[in-house]
Coordinates of C-alpha atoms in Angstrom, one line a residue:
X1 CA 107.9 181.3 30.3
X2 CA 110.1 183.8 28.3
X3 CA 109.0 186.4 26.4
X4 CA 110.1 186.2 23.4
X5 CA 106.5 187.0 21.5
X6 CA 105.9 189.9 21.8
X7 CA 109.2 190.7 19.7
X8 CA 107.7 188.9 16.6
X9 CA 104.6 190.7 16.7
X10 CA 106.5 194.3 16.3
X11 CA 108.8 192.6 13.7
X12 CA 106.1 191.0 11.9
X13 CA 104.4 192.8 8.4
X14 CA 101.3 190.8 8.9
X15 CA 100.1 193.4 11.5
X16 CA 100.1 197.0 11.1
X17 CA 100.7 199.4 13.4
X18 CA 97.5 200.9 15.0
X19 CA 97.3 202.1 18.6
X20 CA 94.8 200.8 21.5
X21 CA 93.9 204.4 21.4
X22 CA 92.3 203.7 18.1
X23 CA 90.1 200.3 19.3
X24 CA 86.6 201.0 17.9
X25 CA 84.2 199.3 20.6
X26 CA 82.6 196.0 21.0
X27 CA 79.3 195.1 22.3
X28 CA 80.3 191.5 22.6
X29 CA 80.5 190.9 26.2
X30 CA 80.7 194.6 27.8
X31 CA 82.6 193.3 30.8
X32 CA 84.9 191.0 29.7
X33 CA 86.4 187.8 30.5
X34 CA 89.3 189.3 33.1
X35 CA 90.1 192.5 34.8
X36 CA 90.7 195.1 32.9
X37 CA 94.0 195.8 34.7
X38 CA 96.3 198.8 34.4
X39 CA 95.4 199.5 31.2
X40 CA 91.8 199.5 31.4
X41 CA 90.6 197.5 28.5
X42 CA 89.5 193.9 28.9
X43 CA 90.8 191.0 26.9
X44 CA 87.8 191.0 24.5
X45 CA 88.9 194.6 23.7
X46 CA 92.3 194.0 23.2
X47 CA 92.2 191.1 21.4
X48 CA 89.6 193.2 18.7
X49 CA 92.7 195.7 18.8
X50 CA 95.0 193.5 18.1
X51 CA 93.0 191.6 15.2
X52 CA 92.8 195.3 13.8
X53 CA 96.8 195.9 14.5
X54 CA 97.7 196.9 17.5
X55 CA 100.6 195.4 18.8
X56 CA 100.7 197.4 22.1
X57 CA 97.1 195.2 22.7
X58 CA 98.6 191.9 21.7
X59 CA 101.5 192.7 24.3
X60 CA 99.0 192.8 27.3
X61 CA 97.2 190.3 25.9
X62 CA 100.7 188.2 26.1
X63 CA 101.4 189.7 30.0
X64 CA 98.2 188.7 30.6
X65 CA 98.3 185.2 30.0
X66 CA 101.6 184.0 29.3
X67 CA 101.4 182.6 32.7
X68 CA 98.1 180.7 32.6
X69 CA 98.7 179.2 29.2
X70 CA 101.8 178.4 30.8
X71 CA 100.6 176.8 33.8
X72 CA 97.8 175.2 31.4
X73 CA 100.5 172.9 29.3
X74 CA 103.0 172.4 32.3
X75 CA 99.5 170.3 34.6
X76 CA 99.4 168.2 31.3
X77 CA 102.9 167.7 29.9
X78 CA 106.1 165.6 31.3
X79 CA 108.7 168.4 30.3
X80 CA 108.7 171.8 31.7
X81 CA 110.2 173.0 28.0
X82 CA 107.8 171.1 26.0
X83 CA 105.1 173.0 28.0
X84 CA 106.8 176.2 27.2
X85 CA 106.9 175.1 23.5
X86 CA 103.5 174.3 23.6
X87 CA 102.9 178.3 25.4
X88 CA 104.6 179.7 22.2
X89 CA 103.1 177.9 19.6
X90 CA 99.4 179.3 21.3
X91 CA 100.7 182.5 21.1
X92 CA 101.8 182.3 17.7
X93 CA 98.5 181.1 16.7
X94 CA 96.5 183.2 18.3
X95 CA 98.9 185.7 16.1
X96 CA 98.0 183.9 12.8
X97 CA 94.4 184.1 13.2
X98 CA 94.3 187.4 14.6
X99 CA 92.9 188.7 11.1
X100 CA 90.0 186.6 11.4
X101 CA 88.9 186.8 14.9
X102 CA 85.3 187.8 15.7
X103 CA 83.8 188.5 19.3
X104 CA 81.5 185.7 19.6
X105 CA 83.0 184.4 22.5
X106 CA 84.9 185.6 25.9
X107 CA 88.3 185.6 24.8
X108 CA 89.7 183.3 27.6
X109 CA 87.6 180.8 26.3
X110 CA 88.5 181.4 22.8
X111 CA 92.2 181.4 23.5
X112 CA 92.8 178.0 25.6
X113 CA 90.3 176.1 22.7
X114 CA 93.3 177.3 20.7
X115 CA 95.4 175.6 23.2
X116 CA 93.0 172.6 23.8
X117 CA 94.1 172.1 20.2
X118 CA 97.3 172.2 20.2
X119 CA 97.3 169.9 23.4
X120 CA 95.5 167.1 21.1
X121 CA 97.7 168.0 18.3
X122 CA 100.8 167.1 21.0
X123 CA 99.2 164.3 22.1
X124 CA 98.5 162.6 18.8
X125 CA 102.5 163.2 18.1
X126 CA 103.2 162.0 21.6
X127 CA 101.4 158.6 20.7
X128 CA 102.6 158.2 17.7
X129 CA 106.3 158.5 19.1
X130 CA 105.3 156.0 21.9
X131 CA 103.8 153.3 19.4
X132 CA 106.8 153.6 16.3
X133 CA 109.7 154.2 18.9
X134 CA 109.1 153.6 22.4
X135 CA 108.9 157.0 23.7
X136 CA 106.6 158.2 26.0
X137 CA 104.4 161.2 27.4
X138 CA 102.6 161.6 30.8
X139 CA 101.3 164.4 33.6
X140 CA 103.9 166.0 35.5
X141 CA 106.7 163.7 37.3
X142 CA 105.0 164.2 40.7
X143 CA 108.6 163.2 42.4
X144 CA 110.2 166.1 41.4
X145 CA 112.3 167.7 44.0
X146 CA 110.8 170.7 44.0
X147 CA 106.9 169.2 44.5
X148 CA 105.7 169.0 48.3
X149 CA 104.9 165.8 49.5
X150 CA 101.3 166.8 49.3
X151 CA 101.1 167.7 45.9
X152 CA 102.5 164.1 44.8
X153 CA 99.6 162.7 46.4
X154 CA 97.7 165.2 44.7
X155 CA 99.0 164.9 41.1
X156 CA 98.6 160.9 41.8
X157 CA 95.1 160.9 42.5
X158 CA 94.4 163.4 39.8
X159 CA 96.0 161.1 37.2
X160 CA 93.7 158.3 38.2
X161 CA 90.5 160.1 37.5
X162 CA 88.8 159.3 34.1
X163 CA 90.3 161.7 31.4
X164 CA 87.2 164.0 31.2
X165 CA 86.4 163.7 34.7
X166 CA 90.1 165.1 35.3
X167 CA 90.0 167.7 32.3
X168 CA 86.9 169.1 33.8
X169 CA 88.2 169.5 37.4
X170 CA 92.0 171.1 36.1
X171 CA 89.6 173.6 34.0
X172 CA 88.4 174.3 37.1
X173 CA 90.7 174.4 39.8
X174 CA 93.3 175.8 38.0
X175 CA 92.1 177.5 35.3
X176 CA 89.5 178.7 37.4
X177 CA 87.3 178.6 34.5
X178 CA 83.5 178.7 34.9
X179 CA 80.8 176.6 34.4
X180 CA 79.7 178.0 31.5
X181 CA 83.1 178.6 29.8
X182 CA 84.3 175.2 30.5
X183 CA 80.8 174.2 28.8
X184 CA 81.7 176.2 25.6
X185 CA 84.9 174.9 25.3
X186 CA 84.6 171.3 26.3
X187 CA 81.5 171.4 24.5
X188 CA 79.1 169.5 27.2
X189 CA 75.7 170.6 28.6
X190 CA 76.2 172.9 31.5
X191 CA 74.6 170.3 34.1
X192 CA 77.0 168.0 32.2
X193 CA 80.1 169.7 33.7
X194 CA 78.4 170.4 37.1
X195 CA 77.3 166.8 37.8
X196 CA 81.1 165.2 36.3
X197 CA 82.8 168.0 38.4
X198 CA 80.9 166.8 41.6
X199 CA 81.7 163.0 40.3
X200 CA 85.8 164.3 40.2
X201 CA 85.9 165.8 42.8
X202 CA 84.2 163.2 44.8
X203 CA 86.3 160.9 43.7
X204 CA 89.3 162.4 44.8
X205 CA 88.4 163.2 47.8
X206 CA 88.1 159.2 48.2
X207 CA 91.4 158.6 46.6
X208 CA 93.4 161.3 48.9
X209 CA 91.6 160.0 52.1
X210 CA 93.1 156.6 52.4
X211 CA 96.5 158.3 51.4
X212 CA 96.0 161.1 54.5
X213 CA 94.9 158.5 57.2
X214 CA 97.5 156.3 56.4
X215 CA 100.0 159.1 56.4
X216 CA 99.0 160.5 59.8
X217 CA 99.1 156.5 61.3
X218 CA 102.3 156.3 59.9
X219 CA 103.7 159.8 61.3
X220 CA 102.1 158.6 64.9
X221 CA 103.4 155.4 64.5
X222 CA 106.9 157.1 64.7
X223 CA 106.7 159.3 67.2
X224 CA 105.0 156.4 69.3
X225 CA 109.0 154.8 68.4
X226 CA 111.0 158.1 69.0
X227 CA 109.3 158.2 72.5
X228 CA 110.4 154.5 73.1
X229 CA 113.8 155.4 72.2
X230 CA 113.9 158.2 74.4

């Protein structure tokens, strides 16, 4: 993902110019929702900073996670651009709404709901295209030249899980979001997510099994034939 934001945000008149020097305290969530890093100040803090101008917070905010959101679109988009799209436009509204922001909430969680709707708001357009005009949207191309054999049996048996199931695990897995955040963002009971986790993850232990044995027949099966041969 380039970075490109960060320039907007010291270009743009909608924020004034405050330093995180100046970033009055917060007593929502003390401990914040990552590491506080080189800088010292967790994302809750910084993203109060930037909601009061500081564009030096919004910049670590955007080195923080321009990866993650990244990584977040690219596990559920075909097109490696689309997914970096997708990365900017979060960014960009997490810049709009900056002015009203209020620490209710660890900001991770806050941050990918803003990207959970963005997703949908894709996904609606996505389907739309693929009724009116034939065009289509998926996961990741798993036969990409670049993905290891195991990770396209992976990304295979991931797409077969049932779509909450499967949101639930990625949240996860990748993310690495908790219980409790994925909770408050998916909006489910907490035993909700535990028990459909344990269900996903069940079931793709089942679907990568068959895959592995057959896989390790097959790879005995040949050297069984290169032996002959020799």
């Amino acid at each position: 993902m380039q970075d490109r934001l960060p320039a907007l945000v010291l270009n743009s008149e909608a924020v004034p110019r405050n330093t995180m020097d100046e970033t009055p305290g917060t007593k929502a969530n003390p401990s914040g929702s990552r590491a506080a890093g080189s800088t010292g100040v967790t994302d809750e803090r910084l993203m109060l900073a930037f909601s009061q101008g500081s564009s030096e917070a919004f910049r670590e905010l955007f080195s923080r996670y321009k990866q993650p959101i990244y990584g977040f679109f690219r596990r559920r988009v075909s097109e490696p651009a689309h997914a970096d799209e997708l990365a900017q436009e979060t960014f960009l509204a997490l810049l709009r709404a900056a002015t009203r922001y209020q620490p209710r909430a660890l900001f991770r969680t806050y941050f990918y709901a803003i990207g959970f709707k963005i997703l949908r708001a894709y996904r609606r357009k996505a389907a739309f295209r693929a009724t009116f005009f034939g065009q289509r949207n998926s996961m990741p191309d798993p036969a990409k030249p670049d993905a290891t054999e195991s990770g396209v049996w992976v990304r295979h048996a991931v797409e077969k899980l049932e779509p909450l199931d499967r949101e639930i695990l990625l949240l996860r897995e990748f993310e690495q979001l908790s219980y409790a955040e994925i909770a408050d963002l998916l909006r489910l009971p907490l035993n909700t997510v535990r028990s459909r986790l344990f269900r996903a993850r069940t079931a793709l232990r089942n679907l990568l099994e068959p895959t592995v044995e057959s896989t390790t027949k097959d790879a005995l099966h040949s050297s069984v034939q290169k032996g002959e041969r020799a």
